[in-house]
Short mmCIF file of C-alpha atoms in Angstrom, two decimals:
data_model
loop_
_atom_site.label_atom_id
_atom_site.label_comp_id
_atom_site.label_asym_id
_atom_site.label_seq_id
_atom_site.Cartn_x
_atom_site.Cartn_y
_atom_site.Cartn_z
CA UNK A 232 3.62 29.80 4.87
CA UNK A 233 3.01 27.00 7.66
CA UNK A 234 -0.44 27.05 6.91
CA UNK A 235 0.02 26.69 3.07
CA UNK A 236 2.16 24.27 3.45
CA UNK A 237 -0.57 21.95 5.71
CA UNK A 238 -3.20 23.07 2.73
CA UNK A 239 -0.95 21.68 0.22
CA UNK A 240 -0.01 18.73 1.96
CA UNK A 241 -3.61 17.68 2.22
CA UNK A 242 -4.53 17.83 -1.57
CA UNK A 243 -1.46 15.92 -1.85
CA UNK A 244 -2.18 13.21 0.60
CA UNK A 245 -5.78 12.81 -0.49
CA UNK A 246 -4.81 12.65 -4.15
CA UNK A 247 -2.07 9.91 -3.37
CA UNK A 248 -4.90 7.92 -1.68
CA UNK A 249 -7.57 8.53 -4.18
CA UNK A 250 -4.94 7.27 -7.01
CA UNK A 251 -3.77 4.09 -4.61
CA UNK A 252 -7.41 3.23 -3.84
CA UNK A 253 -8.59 3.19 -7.55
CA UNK A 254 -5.65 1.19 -7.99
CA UNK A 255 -7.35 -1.50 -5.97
CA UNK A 256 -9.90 -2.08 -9.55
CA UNK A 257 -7.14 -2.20 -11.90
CA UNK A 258 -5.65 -4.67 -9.78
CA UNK A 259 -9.24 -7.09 -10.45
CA UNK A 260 -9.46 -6.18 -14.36
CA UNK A 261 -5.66 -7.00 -14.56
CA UNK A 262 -5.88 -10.09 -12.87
CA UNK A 263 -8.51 -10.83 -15.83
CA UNK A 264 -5.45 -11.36 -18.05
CA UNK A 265 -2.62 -12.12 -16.43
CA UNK A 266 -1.44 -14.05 -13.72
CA UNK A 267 -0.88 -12.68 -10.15
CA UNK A 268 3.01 -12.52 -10.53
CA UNK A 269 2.93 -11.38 -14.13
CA UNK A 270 0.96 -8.44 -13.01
CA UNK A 271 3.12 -7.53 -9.83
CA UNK A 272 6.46 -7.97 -11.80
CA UNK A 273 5.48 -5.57 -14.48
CA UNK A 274 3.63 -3.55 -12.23
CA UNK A 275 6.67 -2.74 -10.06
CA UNK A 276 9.54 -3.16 -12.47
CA UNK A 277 7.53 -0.71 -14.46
CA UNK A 278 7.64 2.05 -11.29
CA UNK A 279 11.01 1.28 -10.51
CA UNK A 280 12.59 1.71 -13.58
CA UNK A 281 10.26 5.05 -14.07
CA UNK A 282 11.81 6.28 -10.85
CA UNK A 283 15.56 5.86 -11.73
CA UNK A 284 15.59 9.43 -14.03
CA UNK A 285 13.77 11.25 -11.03
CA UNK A 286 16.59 10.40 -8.65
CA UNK A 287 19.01 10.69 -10.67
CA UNK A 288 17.78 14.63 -11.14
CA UNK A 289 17.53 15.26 -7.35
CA UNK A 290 20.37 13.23 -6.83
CA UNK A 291 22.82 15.50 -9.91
CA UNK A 292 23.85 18.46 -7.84
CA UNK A 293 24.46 17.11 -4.67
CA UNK A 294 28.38 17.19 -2.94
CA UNK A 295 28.03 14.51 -1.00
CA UNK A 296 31.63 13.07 0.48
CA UNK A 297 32.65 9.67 -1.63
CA UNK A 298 32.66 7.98 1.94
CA UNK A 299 29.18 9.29 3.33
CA UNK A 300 27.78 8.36 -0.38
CA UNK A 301 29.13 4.99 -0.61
CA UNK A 302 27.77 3.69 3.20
CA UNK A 303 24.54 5.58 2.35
CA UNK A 304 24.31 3.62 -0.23
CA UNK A 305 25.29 -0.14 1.23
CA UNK A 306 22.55 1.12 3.52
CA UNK A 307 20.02 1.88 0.86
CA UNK A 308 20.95 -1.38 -1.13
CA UNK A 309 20.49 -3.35 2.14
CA UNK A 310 17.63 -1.68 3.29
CA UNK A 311 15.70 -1.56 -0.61
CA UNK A 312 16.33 -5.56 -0.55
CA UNK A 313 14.81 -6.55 2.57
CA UNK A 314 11.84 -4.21 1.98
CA UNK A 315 11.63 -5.11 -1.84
CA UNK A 316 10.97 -8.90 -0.33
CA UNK A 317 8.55 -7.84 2.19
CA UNK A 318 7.16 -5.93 -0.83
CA UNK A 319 6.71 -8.98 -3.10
CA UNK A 320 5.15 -11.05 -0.38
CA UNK A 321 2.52 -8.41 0.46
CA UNK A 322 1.76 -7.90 -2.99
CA UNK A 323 1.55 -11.43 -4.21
CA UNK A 324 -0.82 -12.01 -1.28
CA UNK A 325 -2.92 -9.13 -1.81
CA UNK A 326 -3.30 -9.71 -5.86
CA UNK A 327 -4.14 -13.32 -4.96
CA UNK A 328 -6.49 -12.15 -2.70
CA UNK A 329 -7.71 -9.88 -5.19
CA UNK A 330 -8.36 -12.18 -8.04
CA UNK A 331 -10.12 -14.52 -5.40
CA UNK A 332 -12.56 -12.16 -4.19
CA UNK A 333 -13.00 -9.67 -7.00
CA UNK A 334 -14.11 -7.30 -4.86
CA UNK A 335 -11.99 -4.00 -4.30
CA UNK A 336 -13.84 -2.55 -1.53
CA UNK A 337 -13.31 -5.47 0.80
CA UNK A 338 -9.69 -5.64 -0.36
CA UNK A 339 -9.37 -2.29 0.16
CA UNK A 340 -10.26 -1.81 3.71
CA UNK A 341 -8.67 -5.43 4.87
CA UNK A 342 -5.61 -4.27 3.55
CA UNK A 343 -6.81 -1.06 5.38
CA UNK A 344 -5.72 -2.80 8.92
CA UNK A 345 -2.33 -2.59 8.32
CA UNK A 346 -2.70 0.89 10.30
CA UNK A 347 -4.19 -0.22 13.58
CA UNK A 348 -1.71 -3.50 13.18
CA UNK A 349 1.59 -1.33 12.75
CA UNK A 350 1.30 0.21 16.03
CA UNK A 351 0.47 -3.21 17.95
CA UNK A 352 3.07 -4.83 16.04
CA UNK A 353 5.98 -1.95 17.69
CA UNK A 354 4.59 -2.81 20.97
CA UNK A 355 4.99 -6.43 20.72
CA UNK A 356 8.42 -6.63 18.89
CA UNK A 357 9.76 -3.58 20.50
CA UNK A 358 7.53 -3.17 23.73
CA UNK A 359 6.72 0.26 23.06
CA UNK A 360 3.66 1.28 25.14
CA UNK A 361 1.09 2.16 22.85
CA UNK A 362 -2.09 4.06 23.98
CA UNK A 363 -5.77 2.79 24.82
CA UNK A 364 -6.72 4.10 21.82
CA UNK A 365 -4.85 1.96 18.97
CA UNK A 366 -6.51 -1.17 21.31
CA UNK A 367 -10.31 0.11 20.64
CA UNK A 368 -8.77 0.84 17.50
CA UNK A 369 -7.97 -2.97 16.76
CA UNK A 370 -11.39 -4.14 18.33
CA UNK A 371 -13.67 -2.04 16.13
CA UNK A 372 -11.58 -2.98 13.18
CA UNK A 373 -12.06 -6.62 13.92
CA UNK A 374 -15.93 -6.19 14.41
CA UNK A 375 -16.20 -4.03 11.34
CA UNK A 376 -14.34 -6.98 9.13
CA UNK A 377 -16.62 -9.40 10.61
CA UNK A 378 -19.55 -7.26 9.67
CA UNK A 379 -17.66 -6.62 5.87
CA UNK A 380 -17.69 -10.06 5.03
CA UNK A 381 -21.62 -10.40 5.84
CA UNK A 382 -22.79 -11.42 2.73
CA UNK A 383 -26.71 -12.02 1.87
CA UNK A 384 -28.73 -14.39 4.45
CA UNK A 385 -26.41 -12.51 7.64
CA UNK A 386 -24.00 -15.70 7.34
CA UNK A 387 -20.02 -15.20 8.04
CA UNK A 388 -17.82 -15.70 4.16
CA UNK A 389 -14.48 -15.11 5.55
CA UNK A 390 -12.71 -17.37 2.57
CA UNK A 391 -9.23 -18.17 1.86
CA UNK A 392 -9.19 -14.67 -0.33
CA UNK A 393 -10.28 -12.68 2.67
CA UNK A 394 -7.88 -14.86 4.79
CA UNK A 395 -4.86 -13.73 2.19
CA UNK A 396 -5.89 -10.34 2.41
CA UNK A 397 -5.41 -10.33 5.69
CA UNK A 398 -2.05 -11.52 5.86
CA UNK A 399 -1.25 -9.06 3.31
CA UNK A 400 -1.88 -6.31 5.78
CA UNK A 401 0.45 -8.18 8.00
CA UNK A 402 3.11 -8.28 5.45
CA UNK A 403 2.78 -4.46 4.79
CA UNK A 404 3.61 -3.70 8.67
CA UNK A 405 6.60 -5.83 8.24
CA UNK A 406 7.18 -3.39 5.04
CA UNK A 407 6.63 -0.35 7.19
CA UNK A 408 9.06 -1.63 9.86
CA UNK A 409 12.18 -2.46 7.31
CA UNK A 410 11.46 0.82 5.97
CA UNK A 411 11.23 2.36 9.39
CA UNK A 412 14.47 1.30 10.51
CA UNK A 413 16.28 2.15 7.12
CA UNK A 414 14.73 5.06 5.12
CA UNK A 415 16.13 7.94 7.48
CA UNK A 416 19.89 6.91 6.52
CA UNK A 417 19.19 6.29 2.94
CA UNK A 418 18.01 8.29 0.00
CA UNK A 419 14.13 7.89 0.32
CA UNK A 420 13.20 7.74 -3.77
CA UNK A 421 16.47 5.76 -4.89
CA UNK A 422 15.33 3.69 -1.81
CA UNK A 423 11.63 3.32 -3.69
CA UNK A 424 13.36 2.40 -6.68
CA UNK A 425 15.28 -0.35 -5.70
CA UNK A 426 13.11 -2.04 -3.37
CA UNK A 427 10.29 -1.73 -6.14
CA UNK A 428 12.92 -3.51 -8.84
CA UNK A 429 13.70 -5.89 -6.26
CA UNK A 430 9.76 -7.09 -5.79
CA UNK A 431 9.20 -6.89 -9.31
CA UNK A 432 12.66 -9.30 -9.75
CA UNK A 433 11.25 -11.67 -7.26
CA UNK A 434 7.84 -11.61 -9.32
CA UNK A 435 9.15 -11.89 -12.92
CA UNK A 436 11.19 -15.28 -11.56
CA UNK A 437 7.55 -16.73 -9.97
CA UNK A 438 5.81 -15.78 -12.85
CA UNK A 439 7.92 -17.98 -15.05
CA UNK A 440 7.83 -20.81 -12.41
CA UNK A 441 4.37 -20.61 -11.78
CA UNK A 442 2.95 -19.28 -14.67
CA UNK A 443 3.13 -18.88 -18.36
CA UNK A 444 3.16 -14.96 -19.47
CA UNK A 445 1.92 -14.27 -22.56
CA UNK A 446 2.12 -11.46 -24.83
CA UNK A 447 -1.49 -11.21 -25.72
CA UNK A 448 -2.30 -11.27 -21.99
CA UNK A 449 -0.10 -8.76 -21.28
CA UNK A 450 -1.42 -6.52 -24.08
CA UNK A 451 -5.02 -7.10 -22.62
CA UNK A 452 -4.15 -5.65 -19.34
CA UNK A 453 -1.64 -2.95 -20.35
CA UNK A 454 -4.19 -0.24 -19.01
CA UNK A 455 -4.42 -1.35 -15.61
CA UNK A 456 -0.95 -1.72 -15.95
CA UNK A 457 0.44 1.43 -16.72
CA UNK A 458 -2.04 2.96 -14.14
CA UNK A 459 -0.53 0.53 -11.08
CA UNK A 460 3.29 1.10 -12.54
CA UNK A 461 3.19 4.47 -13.31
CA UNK A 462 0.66 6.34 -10.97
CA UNK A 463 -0.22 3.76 -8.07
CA UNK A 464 3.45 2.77 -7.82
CA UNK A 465 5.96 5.94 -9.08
CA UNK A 466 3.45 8.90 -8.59
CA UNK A 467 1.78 7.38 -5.37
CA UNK A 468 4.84 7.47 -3.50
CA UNK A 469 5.97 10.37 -4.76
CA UNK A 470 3.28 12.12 -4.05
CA UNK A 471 3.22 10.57 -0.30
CA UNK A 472 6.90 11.52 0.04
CA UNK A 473 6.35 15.00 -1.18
CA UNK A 474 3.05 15.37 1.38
CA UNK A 475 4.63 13.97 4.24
CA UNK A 476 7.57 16.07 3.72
CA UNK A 477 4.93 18.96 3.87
CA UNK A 478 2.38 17.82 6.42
CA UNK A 479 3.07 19.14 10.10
CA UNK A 480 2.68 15.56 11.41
CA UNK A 481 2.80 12.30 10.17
CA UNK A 482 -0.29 10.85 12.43
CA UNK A 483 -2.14 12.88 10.65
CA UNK A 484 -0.32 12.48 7.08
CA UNK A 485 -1.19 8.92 8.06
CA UNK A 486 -4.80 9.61 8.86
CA UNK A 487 -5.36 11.16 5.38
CA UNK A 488 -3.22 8.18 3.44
CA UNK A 489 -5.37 5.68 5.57
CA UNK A 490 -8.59 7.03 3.33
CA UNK A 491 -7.18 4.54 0.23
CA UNK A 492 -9.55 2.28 1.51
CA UNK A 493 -12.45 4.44 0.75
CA UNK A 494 -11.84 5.47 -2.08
CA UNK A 495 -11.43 1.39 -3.13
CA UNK A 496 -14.86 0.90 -2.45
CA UNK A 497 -15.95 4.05 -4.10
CA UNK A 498 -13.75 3.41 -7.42
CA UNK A 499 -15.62 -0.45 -7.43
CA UNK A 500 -18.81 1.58 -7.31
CA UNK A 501 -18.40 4.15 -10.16
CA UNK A 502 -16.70 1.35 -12.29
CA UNK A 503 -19.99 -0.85 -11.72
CA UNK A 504 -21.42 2.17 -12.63
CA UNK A 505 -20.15 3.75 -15.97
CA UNK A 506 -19.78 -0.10 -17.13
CA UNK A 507 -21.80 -2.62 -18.56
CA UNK A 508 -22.89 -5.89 -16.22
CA UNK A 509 -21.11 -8.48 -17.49
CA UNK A 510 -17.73 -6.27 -16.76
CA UNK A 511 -18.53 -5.18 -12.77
CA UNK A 512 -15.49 -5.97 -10.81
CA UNK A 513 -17.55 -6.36 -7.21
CA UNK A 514 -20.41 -8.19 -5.72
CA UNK A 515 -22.87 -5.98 -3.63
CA UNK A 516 -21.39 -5.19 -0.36
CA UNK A 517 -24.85 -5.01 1.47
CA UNK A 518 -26.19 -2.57 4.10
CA UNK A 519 -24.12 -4.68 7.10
CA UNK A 520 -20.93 -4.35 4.73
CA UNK A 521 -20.91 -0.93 4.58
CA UNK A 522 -21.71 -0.24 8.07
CA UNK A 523 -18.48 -3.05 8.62
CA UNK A 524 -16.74 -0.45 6.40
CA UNK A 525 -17.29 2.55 8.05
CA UNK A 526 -16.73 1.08 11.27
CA UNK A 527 -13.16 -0.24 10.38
CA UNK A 528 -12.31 3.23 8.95
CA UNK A 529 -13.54 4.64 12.69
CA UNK A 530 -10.81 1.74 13.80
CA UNK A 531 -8.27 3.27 11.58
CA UNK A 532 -8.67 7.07 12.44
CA UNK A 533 -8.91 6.39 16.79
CA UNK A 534 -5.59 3.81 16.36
CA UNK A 535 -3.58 6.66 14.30
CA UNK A 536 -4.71 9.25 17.07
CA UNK A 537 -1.84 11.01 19.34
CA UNK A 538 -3.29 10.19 22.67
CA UNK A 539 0.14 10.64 24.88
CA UNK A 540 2.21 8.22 22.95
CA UNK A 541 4.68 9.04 20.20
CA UNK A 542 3.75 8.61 16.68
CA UNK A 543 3.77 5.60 14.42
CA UNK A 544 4.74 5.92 11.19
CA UNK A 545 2.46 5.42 8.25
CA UNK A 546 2.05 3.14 5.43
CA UNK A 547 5.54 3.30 2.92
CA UNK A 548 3.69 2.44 -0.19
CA UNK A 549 0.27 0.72 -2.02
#
């Protein structure tokens, strides 16, 4: 049964990374449409709201004592809040960062770092001792991004897109961390819920500061929509909560996740391929680019590596 259970687990994983790193195009054709905030705010209001029934079931037959439910859930309602603003800066820089570079296999695999940066970032907030490996771990993932944004000619483009992508893997670590300290006292998918209504709050006010929704934008980029609300946002996690609960540990439930990136650079290659010019949604990477790729992905896998230290946790959601 153990060793179904790890099978499972890893079709489960994989297909929760496949579906967040395709997610990484829709995010570039739905920027065609609609503003950044627009996007995020239906995006997550959409996954949150899609999550309430699914709780709600798990949630029906349980006997839990009125005063154990009610701090579990001032813990989940503090907890969901912090993370859901965490949530809607990462996203906000990442679909800025998006629309600026329009490429989904360098956002995929800047956003990528937030695996070798969660484990640096517990050692310098918390001064947990963190092995060699997560170190070689951060300095092939910082060569490899140098090499990624190589563009034709062998001269550095590291713009202010690149720059917000960057900080969006920042922003997910501080995710990861609010989560961290929270999720194990609260109910992990009415958790989900509310921090994802909370982000996509945040988002609907900015887009009517900032920006000027419109119904016939909205209607344009109701496809890449519904696939970031209801599979890249609800299903995703679910799927990730479901594996993780299955996998037999979470470095390498972490390791498996980590592979979104990949498959955002393959998804901006089959779209470029099964559409017509004038609709690609990426520039060519180049032979250095890839070989940047591949060598932050070796960053990735050596940082989430058990080498004598105790494990970090992995990403909460894309």
């Amino acid at each position: 049964m153990k060793q179904k259970n790890s099978i499972s687990s890893v079709v489960v994983l994989f297909t929760a990374a496949i579906i967040w790193g395709f997610a990484f195009v829709a995010q570039v054709k739905g920027g065609d449409h609609v503003g950044a905030f627009t996007f995020i705010s239906i995006r997550f209001l959409m996954g949150g709201l899609v999550l309430i029934p699914v709780y709600a079931l798990f949630e029906r037959n349980r006997t839990t004592p009125p005063t154990e439910r009610k701090k579990k859930n001032r813990l989940t309602l503090v907890g969901s809040l912090l993370a859901g603003v965490a949530l809607f800066t990462a996203s906000s820089l990442q679909q800025f960062g998006i629309n600026m570079t329009r490429d989904p296999g360098k956002a995929g695999f800047i956003t990528g770092l937030y695996t070798v940066l969660t484990p640096v970032f517990y050692f310098l907030i918390f001064r947990k001792r963190t092995g060699w490996n997560t170190w070689v771990g951060c300095i092939l993932a910082t060569v490899g991004l140098y090499m990624l944004c190589l563009q034709e000619g062998m001269s550095f483009e590291f713009g202010l897109g690149e720059l917000l992508l960057f900080f969006n893997a920042v922003m997910w670590v501080t995710q990861i961390l609010i989560v961290d300290r929270f999720v194990a006292d609260c109910d992990p998918i009415r958790f989900s819920s509310w921090q994802f209504l909370t982000c996509g709050v945040l988002a609907g006010i900015a887009a009517l500061i900032f920006e000027s929704p419109a119904w016939e934008g909205i209607r344009s980029a109701m496809i890449p929509l519904l696939y970031c609300g209801l599979l890249s946002t609800a299903v995703g996690f679910t799927l990730q909560v479901v594996g993780q609960k299955m996998s037999e540990s979470p470095t390498t439930a972490a390791i498996i996740m980590s592979t979104e990136s990949v498959f955002a650079a393959v998804g901006g290659v089959l779209w470029n391929l099964i559409t017509p010019a004038h609709l690609h949604v990426t520039q060519e990477i180049g032979a250095v680019g890839y070989v940047g790729c591949a060598v932050i992905f070796a960053g990735i896998i050596l940082s989430q590596i058990s080498v004598g230290r105790k494990n970090m946790p992995g990403k909460a959601i894309q």
